[in-house]
XYZ file of C-alpha atoms in Angstrom:
764
model
C -21.576 17.123 -34.701
C -18.810 17.956 -31.895
C -15.352 16.624 -32.851
C -13.311 13.902 -30.794
C -11.120 17.302 -29.756
C -13.812 19.001 -28.296
C -14.977 16.014 -26.526
C -12.008 15.060 -25.027
C -11.678 18.922 -23.629
C -15.516 19.023 -22.627
C -15.282 20.158 -18.961
C -17.022 16.401 -18.573
C -14.672 14.832 -19.351
C -11.729 13.021 -17.819
C -9.648 14.658 -19.536
C -10.325 17.961 -19.282
C -10.678 17.159 -15.321
C -7.460 15.825 -15.049
C -6.085 19.042 -16.668
C -7.708 21.374 -14.176
C -6.555 19.523 -11.673
C -3.200 19.538 -12.463
C -3.125 23.076 -13.168
C -4.422 24.104 -9.915
C -1.794 21.784 -8.193
C 0.615 24.056 -9.685
C -0.606 27.185 -9.498
C -1.260 26.843 -5.601
C 2.353 24.968 -5.151
C 3.625 27.990 -6.397
C 5.498 30.717 -4.779
C 3.548 33.067 -6.906
C 1.594 32.957 -10.355
C 4.476 34.994 -11.869
C 6.528 32.299 -11.183
C 4.521 29.618 -12.245
C 3.204 31.019 -15.538
C 6.382 30.243 -17.909
C 5.919 26.448 -16.821
C 1.949 25.930 -16.923
C 1.344 28.452 -20.216
C 1.449 25.411 -22.864
C -1.234 23.478 -20.824
C -3.302 26.436 -20.300
C -3.244 27.340 -23.919
C -4.038 23.339 -24.798
C -7.035 23.830 -22.122
C -8.245 26.989 -23.773
C -7.254 25.753 -27.226
C -6.007 29.354 -27.868
C -2.612 30.618 -29.818
C -1.903 33.119 -27.212
C -2.725 34.322 -23.504
C -2.126 37.286 -21.605
C -2.564 37.583 -17.794
C -2.543 40.774 -16.176
C -2.474 41.858 -12.163
C -4.117 44.862 -10.684
C -1.634 47.178 -10.136
C -0.775 48.103 -6.688
C -2.540 51.596 -6.730
C -5.525 50.519 -8.300
C -5.083 52.801 -11.282
C -3.803 50.147 -14.148
C -3.686 46.412 -14.944
C 0.148 44.623 -15.297
C 1.167 41.947 -17.254
C 4.790 41.064 -16.988
C 6.718 38.723 -19.617
C 10.354 37.839 -20.115
C 12.065 38.501 -23.215
C 15.426 37.466 -23.053
C 17.192 38.052 -19.342
C 14.803 40.868 -19.380
C 11.499 41.506 -17.306
C 9.258 43.759 -19.338
C 5.475 44.990 -18.231
C 2.484 46.200 -20.306
C 0.665 48.413 -18.406
C -2.889 49.232 -19.057
C -5.512 51.991 -17.108
C -9.022 51.215 -16.305
C -10.459 52.273 -19.746
C -13.042 51.795 -22.097
C -10.699 52.118 -24.974
C -8.566 48.953 -25.051
C -10.174 45.614 -24.652
C -8.858 44.210 -21.449
C -8.658 47.846 -20.056
C -12.619 47.976 -20.311
C -13.215 44.195 -18.730
C -10.855 45.738 -15.726
C -13.107 48.663 -15.832
C -16.545 46.944 -16.149
C -15.574 43.436 -14.589
C -17.550 41.620 -17.126
C -16.257 39.076 -19.760
C -16.626 39.871 -23.651
C -16.334 37.359 -26.206
C -15.314 38.666 -29.223
C -15.614 37.114 -32.953
C -12.926 39.416 -34.979
C -11.614 42.179 -33.191
C -10.832 44.256 -36.051
C -14.286 44.787 -37.353
C -15.075 47.978 -35.163
C -18.772 47.822 -35.362
C -18.577 45.071 -33.053
C -16.736 46.714 -30.739
C -18.004 49.712 -30.584
C -21.796 47.863 -30.069
C -20.104 46.840 -26.985
C -18.823 50.542 -26.010
C -18.711 53.296 -27.815
C -14.528 54.221 -27.355
C -13.759 50.592 -27.349
C -10.871 50.239 -29.906
C -8.198 47.421 -30.538
C -4.833 48.534 -30.335
C -3.289 47.099 -33.794
C 0.652 48.231 -33.033
C 1.308 44.899 -31.898
C 0.172 43.061 -35.001
C 1.979 45.278 -37.474
C 5.064 45.052 -35.660
C 5.336 41.776 -35.114
C 3.274 40.108 -38.073
C 0.725 37.958 -35.934
C -2.992 38.717 -36.743
C -5.349 38.844 -33.873
C -8.687 37.556 -34.634
C -10.673 36.175 -31.605
C -10.215 37.119 -28.344
C -11.899 36.233 -24.890
C -11.135 38.246 -22.328
C -12.454 37.558 -18.625
C -11.789 39.522 -15.529
C -9.833 37.384 -12.662
C -11.681 38.331 -9.366
C -11.754 36.661 -6.129
C -14.871 37.011 -3.443
C -16.259 39.962 -6.561
C -12.632 41.510 -5.807
C -11.081 42.417 -9.111
C -7.598 41.066 -8.838
C -6.789 40.928 -12.700
C -7.669 39.728 -16.252
C -6.938 37.374 -18.235
C -7.038 37.737 -22.462
C -7.480 34.663 -24.474
C -6.250 35.108 -28.400
C -6.842 33.159 -31.279
C -8.840 29.778 -31.514
C -6.374 27.106 -32.633
C -8.609 25.722 -35.250
C -9.235 29.302 -37.213
C -12.118 29.171 -35.745
C -13.558 31.442 -33.283
C -14.314 30.616 -29.632
C -17.342 29.334 -28.361
C -19.721 29.944 -25.379
C -17.976 26.644 -24.130
C -14.583 27.924 -24.439
C -16.050 30.977 -22.648
C -17.096 28.907 -19.874
C -13.449 27.276 -19.539
C -11.780 30.632 -19.421
C -14.073 31.947 -16.640
C -13.157 28.517 -14.813
C -8.935 28.981 -15.188
C -9.465 32.901 -14.185
C -11.154 31.737 -10.824
C -8.087 29.449 -10.329
C -6.001 32.475 -10.742
C -8.292 34.661 -8.874
C -7.584 32.221 -5.693
C -3.749 32.444 -5.975
C -4.153 36.364 -6.385
C -5.975 36.393 -3.596
C -2.803 35.008 -1.631
C -0.288 36.746 -3.671
C -1.719 39.873 -3.147
C -2.720 39.612 0.118
C -6.169 40.459 -0.127
C -9.060 39.306 2.561
C -12.235 37.684 2.097
C -14.286 40.694 3.432
C -14.259 44.510 4.271
C -13.394 44.375 7.297
C -11.388 40.859 8.004
C -7.745 42.391 8.175
C -9.272 44.137 11.768
C -10.379 40.726 12.852
C -6.934 39.244 11.814
C -5.071 41.891 14.062
C -7.617 41.233 16.907
C -9.159 44.793 16.620
C -12.644 43.490 16.342
C -14.663 40.440 16.685
C -16.667 38.957 13.976
C -19.628 38.942 15.980
C -19.186 42.561 16.679
C -19.346 43.090 13.334
C -22.400 41.761 12.654
C -23.950 43.455 15.282
C -22.378 46.774 13.785
C -23.799 46.043 10.198
C -27.586 45.682 12.038
C -26.983 49.028 13.473
C -25.987 50.577 10.358
C -28.998 49.690 8.644
C -31.227 51.039 11.412
C -29.295 54.278 11.829
C -29.120 54.379 8.296
C -24.571 55.098 8.473
C -22.381 52.718 7.485
C -20.091 50.136 9.904
C -16.550 51.775 8.513
C -18.186 54.932 10.565
C -19.400 52.993 13.617
C -15.885 51.239 13.931
C -14.206 54.505 14.262
C -17.002 56.191 16.744
C -18.055 53.371 18.347
C -15.349 51.294 18.736
C -12.214 53.678 18.902
C -10.613 52.622 16.111
C -8.533 54.916 13.532
C -9.697 55.737 10.376
C -6.394 54.478 8.564
C -7.108 51.260 10.251
C -10.129 51.340 9.080
C -9.354 52.272 5.766
C -6.348 49.839 5.728
C -8.448 46.889 5.992
C -10.810 48.196 3.182
C -7.731 48.740 0.931
C -6.770 44.950 1.975
C -10.281 43.513 0.762
C -11.172 46.119 -2.619
C -7.442 46.367 -3.692
C -7.791 49.978 -4.113
C -6.020 52.832 -1.929
C -8.061 54.147 0.725
C -8.617 57.615 0.562
C -9.391 59.445 3.914
C -11.801 63.041 3.920
C -9.395 66.236 3.566
C -10.973 69.394 4.352
C -8.329 71.256 1.999
C -9.000 69.031 -0.668
C -10.091 71.076 -3.850
C -12.821 68.847 -6.339
C -12.117 69.100 -9.858
C -14.222 71.590 -11.286
C -14.144 70.327 -14.693
C -15.917 67.347 -13.838
C -18.326 68.427 -11.387
C -19.699 70.432 -14.039
C -21.027 67.332 -15.683
C -22.966 65.599 -13.275
C -25.330 67.066 -10.616
C -24.428 66.683 -6.633
C -28.129 65.492 -5.649
C -26.988 62.488 -8.043
C -23.768 61.862 -6.840
C -25.435 61.739 -3.265
C -27.561 59.061 -3.879
C -24.764 57.395 -5.917
C -22.520 57.716 -3.253
C -19.524 58.459 -5.197
C -17.596 61.681 -6.563
C -14.308 62.908 -8.795
C -11.439 63.656 -6.580
C -9.392 64.929 -9.241
C -8.088 64.419 -12.581
C -9.902 65.477 -16.286
C -11.110 64.352 -19.501
C -7.982 61.939 -19.767
C -8.076 60.383 -16.145
C -10.297 60.912 -13.276
C -9.675 59.567 -10.063
C -12.885 58.595 -8.484
C -13.663 58.077 -4.539
C -16.204 55.595 -3.915
C -17.839 53.304 -1.123
C -17.636 50.403 -2.821
C -14.978 49.856 -5.962
C -16.693 45.801 -6.860
C -20.178 47.877 -7.805
C -19.463 47.298 -11.530
C -23.200 48.718 -12.394
C -21.885 52.172 -10.600
C -18.606 52.305 -11.802
C -20.291 51.901 -15.470
C -22.244 54.812 -14.836
C -19.667 56.661 -13.785
C -17.375 56.160 -16.962
C -20.965 57.426 -18.695
C -21.407 60.467 -16.725
C -17.849 61.733 -17.047
C -16.848 60.294 -20.332
C -12.933 60.259 -19.295
C -10.668 58.226 -21.106
C -9.419 56.045 -18.043
C -10.167 55.708 -14.362
C -8.329 55.000 -10.983
C -10.361 54.228 -8.101
C -10.348 55.191 -4.462
C -12.250 53.823 -1.314
C -13.789 55.782 1.273
C -16.222 56.007 3.895
C -19.984 56.973 2.813
C -19.786 60.100 5.227
C -16.411 61.356 3.780
C -17.977 61.357 0.283
C -20.572 63.048 1.476
C -18.482 65.552 3.184
C -17.285 66.333 -0.223
C -20.557 66.829 -1.503
C -21.636 69.095 0.912
C -24.012 66.943 3.104
C -24.131 67.918 6.571
C -22.259 66.970 9.869
C -22.966 63.340 9.801
C -21.667 60.077 11.511
C -18.624 61.621 13.198
C -18.289 64.658 11.400
C -18.215 66.821 14.753
C -15.807 64.703 16.845
C -13.788 64.981 13.684
C -13.890 68.858 13.412
C -13.098 68.793 17.382
C -10.035 66.977 16.594
C -8.489 68.939 13.704
C -7.648 71.541 16.318
C -9.233 74.408 14.316
C -10.416 77.065 16.916
C -13.122 79.853 15.264
C -11.184 82.500 15.612
C -8.421 80.457 13.367
C -11.364 79.790 11.007
C -12.671 83.601 11.205
C -9.013 84.460 10.063
C -9.228 81.932 7.040
C -12.802 83.488 6.446
C -11.275 87.170 5.890
C -8.264 86.705 4.203
C -10.363 84.656 1.614
C -12.687 87.468 0.220
C -11.380 91.119 0.675
C -14.075 93.789 0.252
C -13.146 97.342 0.134
C -16.205 98.937 -0.912
C -20.031 98.196 -0.142
C -20.687 98.014 -4.049
C -18.280 94.791 -4.258
C -20.082 93.241 -1.872
C -22.869 91.421 -4.072
C -19.760 89.965 -6.481
C -17.978 88.663 -2.719
C -21.183 87.158 -1.814
C -21.721 85.335 -5.571
C -17.809 84.388 -5.314
C -17.989 82.442 -2.091
C -19.315 78.658 -2.361
C -21.304 77.483 0.870
C -19.325 74.355 0.147
C -15.541 75.676 0.365
C -13.834 74.086 3.188
C -13.308 76.842 4.953
C -17.344 77.285 5.291
C -17.857 73.701 5.912
C -15.670 73.802 8.775
C -17.147 77.053 10.211
C -20.410 75.359 10.473
C -18.924 72.256 11.902
C -17.162 74.054 14.582
C -20.160 76.662 15.506
C -21.993 72.974 15.750
C -18.938 71.328 17.895
C -18.571 74.385 20.296
C -22.049 74.272 20.804
C -22.054 70.949 22.012
C -18.885 71.309 24.094
C -20.341 74.732 25.717
C -23.834 72.672 26.494
C -25.655 75.865 24.469
C -29.261 75.742 24.087
C -28.870 77.738 20.828
C -27.506 78.869 18.075
C -27.970 82.494 16.473
C -26.932 83.452 13.328
C -27.448 87.243 12.676
C -26.986 89.173 9.603
C -26.070 92.757 9.949
C -26.560 96.086 7.447
C -23.809 96.272 4.385
C -20.089 95.257 4.867
C -21.002 94.980 8.795
C -20.001 91.606 9.718
C -22.772 89.091 10.837
C -23.011 87.999 14.470
C -23.089 84.685 16.064
C -24.359 84.422 19.420
C -24.883 81.160 21.520
C -27.746 81.260 24.226
C -25.598 79.441 27.018
C -26.978 78.786 30.829
C -30.289 81.134 29.398
C -28.331 83.689 28.752
C -26.743 84.753 25.584
C -23.185 85.068 24.679
C -21.936 86.752 21.516
C -19.778 84.351 20.199
C -18.111 85.850 16.991
C -18.445 88.554 13.979
C -18.445 86.286 10.399
C -17.221 88.728 7.276
C -20.312 89.716 5.482
C -18.648 88.377 2.071
C -19.302 84.816 3.975
C -22.513 85.231 5.384
C -24.660 84.144 2.949
C -22.483 80.936 2.403
C -23.073 80.130 5.464
C -26.403 80.767 5.923
C -26.381 78.304 2.580
C -24.202 75.822 4.316
C -26.868 75.467 7.378
C -29.753 75.041 4.926
C -28.062 72.538 2.844
C -27.574 70.169 6.213
C -30.745 70.757 7.392
C -32.724 70.086 4.108
C -34.129 73.532 3.180
C -34.381 75.103 -0.269
C -31.169 77.640 -0.346
C -33.232 78.746 -3.637
C -35.471 80.538 -1.073
C -35.082 83.428 0.901
C -38.285 85.314 1.126
C -39.943 82.682 3.367
C -39.301 80.965 6.455
C -38.113 77.361 6.754
C -37.872 74.937 9.414
C -35.859 71.995 9.258
C -33.348 69.483 11.136
C -29.538 68.716 11.525
C -28.391 64.924 12.732
C -24.559 64.309 13.964
C -22.600 62.823 16.332
C -20.235 64.399 19.022
C -18.225 61.927 21.108
C -20.266 59.412 20.160
C -23.224 60.796 20.952
C -26.392 61.373 18.968
C -27.054 64.921 18.092
C -29.832 66.985 16.470
C -30.747 70.572 16.119
C -33.589 72.150 15.225
C -33.492 75.039 12.456
C -35.516 77.900 11.888
C -34.747 80.456 9.079
C -36.041 83.526 9.210
C -36.096 86.473 6.734
C -34.917 89.948 7.993
C -34.050 93.074 6.286
C -30.684 92.264 5.974
C -30.868 88.829 4.904
C -32.017 85.932 6.491
C -31.085 84.789 9.902
C -31.174 81.405 11.337
C -31.397 80.051 14.888
C -30.150 76.289 15.857
C -32.018 75.095 18.604
C -29.783 72.014 20.376
C -32.320 69.607 21.334
C -31.336 67.828 24.783
C -30.107 64.297 23.178
C -29.651 61.241 25.911
C -31.403 59.719 28.511
C -34.089 61.059 30.938
C -32.550 62.906 34.311
C -33.296 60.560 37.727
C -36.232 61.713 39.057
C -34.050 62.883 42.646
C -31.767 65.011 40.298
C -34.222 67.066 39.572
C -33.309 69.553 42.471
C -36.837 69.656 44.228
C -37.382 70.681 47.563
C -37.755 68.098 50.200
C -41.958 69.296 50.221
C -42.012 69.239 46.880
C -40.204 66.117 46.183
C -42.476 64.133 48.552
C -45.320 65.483 47.430
C -44.699 64.887 43.292
C -43.919 61.011 44.304
C -47.167 60.684 45.704
C -48.966 62.301 42.856
C -47.521 60.717 40.363
C -48.526 57.536 42.169
C -52.119 57.608 41.535
C -53.355 55.407 38.762
C -55.640 57.968 37.153
C -55.919 61.970 36.707
C -53.893 64.852 35.400
C -50.584 66.088 36.352
C -49.299 69.256 34.515
C -45.510 70.937 34.281
C -45.870 74.602 33.140
C -43.746 77.162 32.499
C -42.211 79.521 29.558
C -40.344 77.498 26.728
C -37.040 76.470 27.797
C -37.576 76.249 31.533
C -37.330 72.515 31.524
C -40.561 70.910 31.426
C -39.958 67.963 29.018
C -36.578 66.917 31.115
C -39.011 67.032 34.659
C -41.691 64.757 32.750
C -39.037 62.289 31.663
C -37.487 62.191 34.794
C -41.091 61.385 36.119
C -41.908 58.877 33.413
C -38.610 57.182 34.281
C -39.647 57.212 37.592
C -43.016 55.369 37.035
C -41.564 53.465 34.008
C -41.911 49.789 35.101
C -42.927 46.566 33.203
C -46.255 46.497 34.339
C -47.322 49.637 33.313
C -47.671 50.559 29.044
C -46.501 54.703 28.508
C -47.573 56.183 25.395
C -46.085 59.862 24.517
C -46.443 61.908 21.986
C -44.207 64.746 21.048
C -42.766 67.658 19.388
C -39.978 67.090 18.833
C -38.633 63.484 20.481
C -36.416 64.987 22.606
C -35.421 62.163 25.358
C -35.670 58.820 24.721
C -36.378 56.103 26.891
C -36.254 52.113 27.245
C -39.729 50.866 27.635
C -41.645 53.860 26.248
C -43.743 54.179 23.207
C -42.945 57.376 21.706
C -43.740 59.192 18.916
C -43.700 62.728 16.822
C -46.455 64.489 15.940
C -46.630 66.369 12.442
C -49.110 69.040 12.092
C -48.745 69.206 8.229
C -49.881 66.149 8.107
C -52.769 66.369 10.487
C -50.882 64.032 13.261
C -51.644 66.180 15.652
C -51.796 65.643 19.609
C -55.215 65.563 19.677
C -54.908 62.906 16.865
C -52.031 61.322 18.507
C -54.569 60.958 21.972
C -57.133 58.989 20.243
C -55.179 56.480 18.559
C -53.228 56.072 22.020
C -56.768 55.680 23.777
C -57.340 52.459 21.043
C -53.599 50.805 22.323
C -54.553 50.118 25.542
C -52.356 52.897 27.509
C -51.914 53.246 31.734
C -49.734 56.387 31.453
C -50.049 58.692 28.554
C -47.479 61.616 28.002
C -49.098 64.696 25.805
C -46.413 67.109 24.541
C -48.327 70.255 25.059
C -52.145 71.108 25.952
C -52.584 73.834 23.113
C -56.319 73.567 22.164
C -59.870 72.906 23.805
C -59.667 69.265 21.749
C -56.802 67.893 23.410
C -57.102 69.562 26.729
C -60.854 68.111 26.861
C -59.622 64.317 25.499
C -56.457 64.664 28.092
C -58.927 65.423 30.962
C -61.560 62.330 29.247
C -59.049 60.177 29.436
C -57.980 60.891 33.151
C -61.364 60.267 34.362
C -61.389 56.784 32.409
C -58.854 55.481 34.557
C -55.198 56.431 32.714
C -52.684 58.862 34.064
C -51.864 62.101 31.556
C -49.015 64.126 31.974
C -48.791 66.999 29.907
C -47.673 70.769 29.437
C -48.657 74.355 29.134
C -47.024 77.629 28.409
C -48.797 79.384 31.766
C -46.730 81.698 34.311
C -47.335 79.892 37.636
C -49.510 77.128 38.862
C -52.410 78.886 39.918
C -53.123 80.315 36.310
C -52.881 77.122 34.771
C -55.873 76.237 36.080
C -58.139 79.427 35.180
C -56.036 79.285 31.503
C -57.650 75.713 31.301
C -61.138 76.568 32.117
C -60.908 79.703 30.075
C -60.149 76.945 27.462
C -63.912 75.751 28.053
C -62.793 72.894 29.698
C -66.002 71.571 31.956
C -64.883 72.822 35.755
C -66.511 69.702 37.164
C -64.728 67.198 34.815
C -61.125 69.239 35.879
C -61.531 69.161 39.147
C -62.444 65.200 39.494
C -59.448 65.040 37.271
C -56.762 67.388 38.677
C -53.891 65.735 40.594
C -51.882 68.780 40.617
C -49.345 71.205 38.300
C -45.509 71.823 39.091
C -44.837 75.282 37.755
C -40.908 75.930 37.015
C -38.168 77.997 35.391
C -34.241 77.657 35.121
C -31.883 79.765 37.124
C -28.383 80.052 36.482
C -26.243 78.277 39.029
C -22.679 79.840 40.659
C -19.540 78.111 39.426
C -19.028 75.597 42.084
C -15.359 76.252 41.314
C -15.386 79.776 41.966
C -18.058 80.985 43.542
C -16.834 83.093 46.533
C -18.771 82.898 49.944
C -19.741 86.382 51.521
C -21.301 87.997 54.833
C -24.601 90.161 53.297
C -25.435 93.024 54.796
C -28.161 93.563 57.019
C -30.200 95.268 53.895
C -29.809 92.087 51.757
C -30.770 89.901 54.691
C -33.958 91.506 55.194
C -34.891 91.940 51.789
C -34.551 87.930 51.464
C -36.340 87.455 54.876
C -39.205 89.979 53.619
C -39.772 88.411 50.257
C -39.579 84.538 51.591
C -42.022 86.286 54.438
C -41.369 86.527 57.743
C -43.489 84.031 59.229
C -42.134 81.077 56.835
C -39.135 82.447 56.496
C -37.523 79.979 60.302
C -38.879 77.093 57.955
C -35.283 77.463 55.760
C -33.947 76.709 58.727
C -31.355 78.855 59.153
C -31.035 82.049 61.570
C -30.742 85.536 60.296
C -27.497 85.907 61.922
C -25.946 82.812 60.134
C -26.661 83.771 56.710
C -24.070 83.093 54.335
C -24.339 83.961 50.596
C -22.291 83.202 47.322
C -21.459 85.268 44.418
C -19.745 84.886 41.192
C -15.737 85.106 40.580
C -15.140 83.749 37.087
C -12.780 80.854 36.084
C -11.265 79.244 32.988
C -14.378 76.277 33.748
C -16.974 78.867 33.706
C -15.187 80.965 30.799
C -15.193 83.899 33.333
C -18.721 84.802 33.685
C -18.933 82.874 37.189
C -22.111 81.157 36.364
C -22.046 77.551 34.976
C -25.660 75.199 34.606
C -28.560 75.771 35.675
C -31.368 74.086 37.809
C -35.031 74.499 38.600
C -37.114 76.199 41.454
C -40.437 75.055 41.375
C -43.920 76.047 42.071
C -46.212 72.705 43.002
C -49.860 72.906 43.307
C -51.586 70.424 44.780
C -55.558 69.455 44.152
C -57.803 69.130 47.762
C -60.690 69.139 48.452
C -61.109 72.408 49.068
C -59.209 73.357 45.878
C -61.595 71.095 43.847
C -64.344 74.024 45.394
C -62.389 76.772 44.532
C -61.997 74.975 40.544
C -65.785 74.046 40.347
C -66.338 77.898 41.235
C -64.127 79.324 38.711
C -62.508 81.229 41.195
C -59.842 83.884 40.484
C -55.997 83.543 40.246
C -55.479 85.315 43.605
C -57.681 83.196 45.395
C -56.386 79.864 44.352
C -53.172 81.454 45.077
C -54.099 82.473 48.745
C -54.645 78.872 49.013
C -52.259 77.415 47.588
C -50.081 78.786 49.478
C -52.004 78.222 52.762
C -52.113 74.702 51.896
C -48.332 74.535 51.633
C -47.175 75.600 48.229
C -44.112 77.994 48.182
C -43.999 79.976 45.312
C -41.263 80.190 42.325
C -39.397 82.880 44.372
C -39.703 81.356 47.583
C -38.550 78.181 46.450
C -35.647 80.062 44.784
C -34.084 81.989 47.675
C -34.079 78.854 49.394
C -31.441 78.128 46.977
C -29.933 81.326 47.176
C -29.543 80.680 50.891
C -28.270 77.166 50.330
C -25.321 78.889 47.702
C -26.535 77.525 44.627
C -27.590 80.744 42.853
C -27.725 84.556 43.777
C -30.173 87.063 44.267
C -29.965 88.486 41.110
C -30.071 85.155 38.712
C -33.316 84.821 40.860
C -34.736 88.377 39.479
C -33.652 87.330 36.202
C -36.378 84.096 35.958
C -39.344 85.601 38.556
C -41.459 88.578 38.182
C -43.080 88.630 41.937
């Protein structure tokens, strides 16, 4: 039977509600909770039917909970760490309420947690006998702000579940007051909103974007809204009430704690031990309010007490050796450490005097060491800044340093040498961030790296190849961003006008050809950008998708699962296309489907690896395409190369000697030379000089040289007759085609490049 006292103290009784309302008013009218606690402690005990209570507040540094009490004129403190070894500390750590009938029964405590103990020292010195206890977390918006410990029911019995509910209700009132006392915010980025650094609408927009891009809102605030990491960190501190920790590349993680847990688990769980040992562990986590993870951490590490730090997800992953993600490339640049500085660090870290000690030195170097991580990040940053297309990491024999080269404007440059003691760690680091198997060194592997540089996404395609000296790696920097405008392709006036006419056709097949790295994808996307209008449905199948454009439906082929170019073409034809781009016509099936698609009313674009426009026709016919069908579908083929351009800042004008003029005129053709609109005596050429802007090479950037073969009635007849390349070339030139070499000479005369660079990319 419920007693009269219990009924009067029930949550629905007028007496109970009056007590709660009075406490609410007293608490919120006070300047701080600690000021009002002595005045309302009796009322709180009466409400809870308890003999004693202790209210702990979370410490400023997040490492403990603190209770202040007055003895005479002196204010004293009880400080408890976040730990499973004390009852209040366990509740602070787990953020879960507990009710214990008798704290002296060890089996009851260990059933809650194996390490949970009751400190009997206070009872021994005071003569007070603690028995029943309720301990509840004091929270605001899921953030722990303190703990309330309620001791011994007045009637000598044990606390009930109803008492637990009362304690929880009272803790909520205290939590609201603590929020003001501790200046806690209601959401992670509210402090930024209050300071006018960002709007709530923008935060909501970034939250959606973070889900799409699988990154954190915190990193987007830094990379896209130009906020400082410290500003974002301060906002996180205000919400989570624990210190913010920013990534420090020189920080060394504690081996004793890392040995207890696998790195893969830490990456998936998004936390890392920053420092400490089995007595006290300092944990960096992206969400200190996640109680399930906090308890998992305690179970995994088994430390006696814990301190929490809040950090960006990307910073946690950096500590765990995950690749250049978020704004890491920007931070690598901002750190100011150059490649030479990092190389000096590497050389000082391991000193190898003889070849026998190299294997020992290699095993001593960790791929997650700060200098190794910095070096790989810096290589990627410098490649992006130099507009390099490839990074080559090449091991050497024995203790000879490995070489790193970058291909800039089509030419490889040696950038630095890496000590033999560190090359294995550098390669392992590259494999880690490109998600390759670091244990497999006998077989080639392919992977990808995703990064950000100056707020823009950067993607690198990685290929590792085993050599006699160890693994070699090549990182291809994929062209990110949008399409180049069609009028920026630097086509000659004739090629520009004729290409415009060809791509305006409603159906047919148009090809762009050239070797790897000749800019075919750039040209095709410039063409698509020119015809990309709301009335056209455009599908593309590429490997990989390097350039993205709004309005295009783009897919990436995956040959490993059978999603080839041919399979993509077949699926596109069922998806109501107007325009189709196929990355490459590399086999008979793809070529056949492409021709059939162009004959059934679709405009088809694709590429081939051929040396010239006329050779493209014979190559396709050799693949077994029906000449009649191909001739009917064929619109034209644009062959191209990329040639280095002279640096506009330092190129020197000069008057060529007669022999050089004669060579230019003869190569272009005596009869055709007048069409360039320049007289022999007026020719002025340019040569490289070298300056800081171009790295003292005299060249900066590349431009295209082109050869456009158009399908005419005569050309169709030659295709049907399967004529030789020479005959196709002769007819095309007579109909207005200018060869790659001729187009290049036109650009030499305009001062865009020189004859030496032209000869490097043409073989005529």
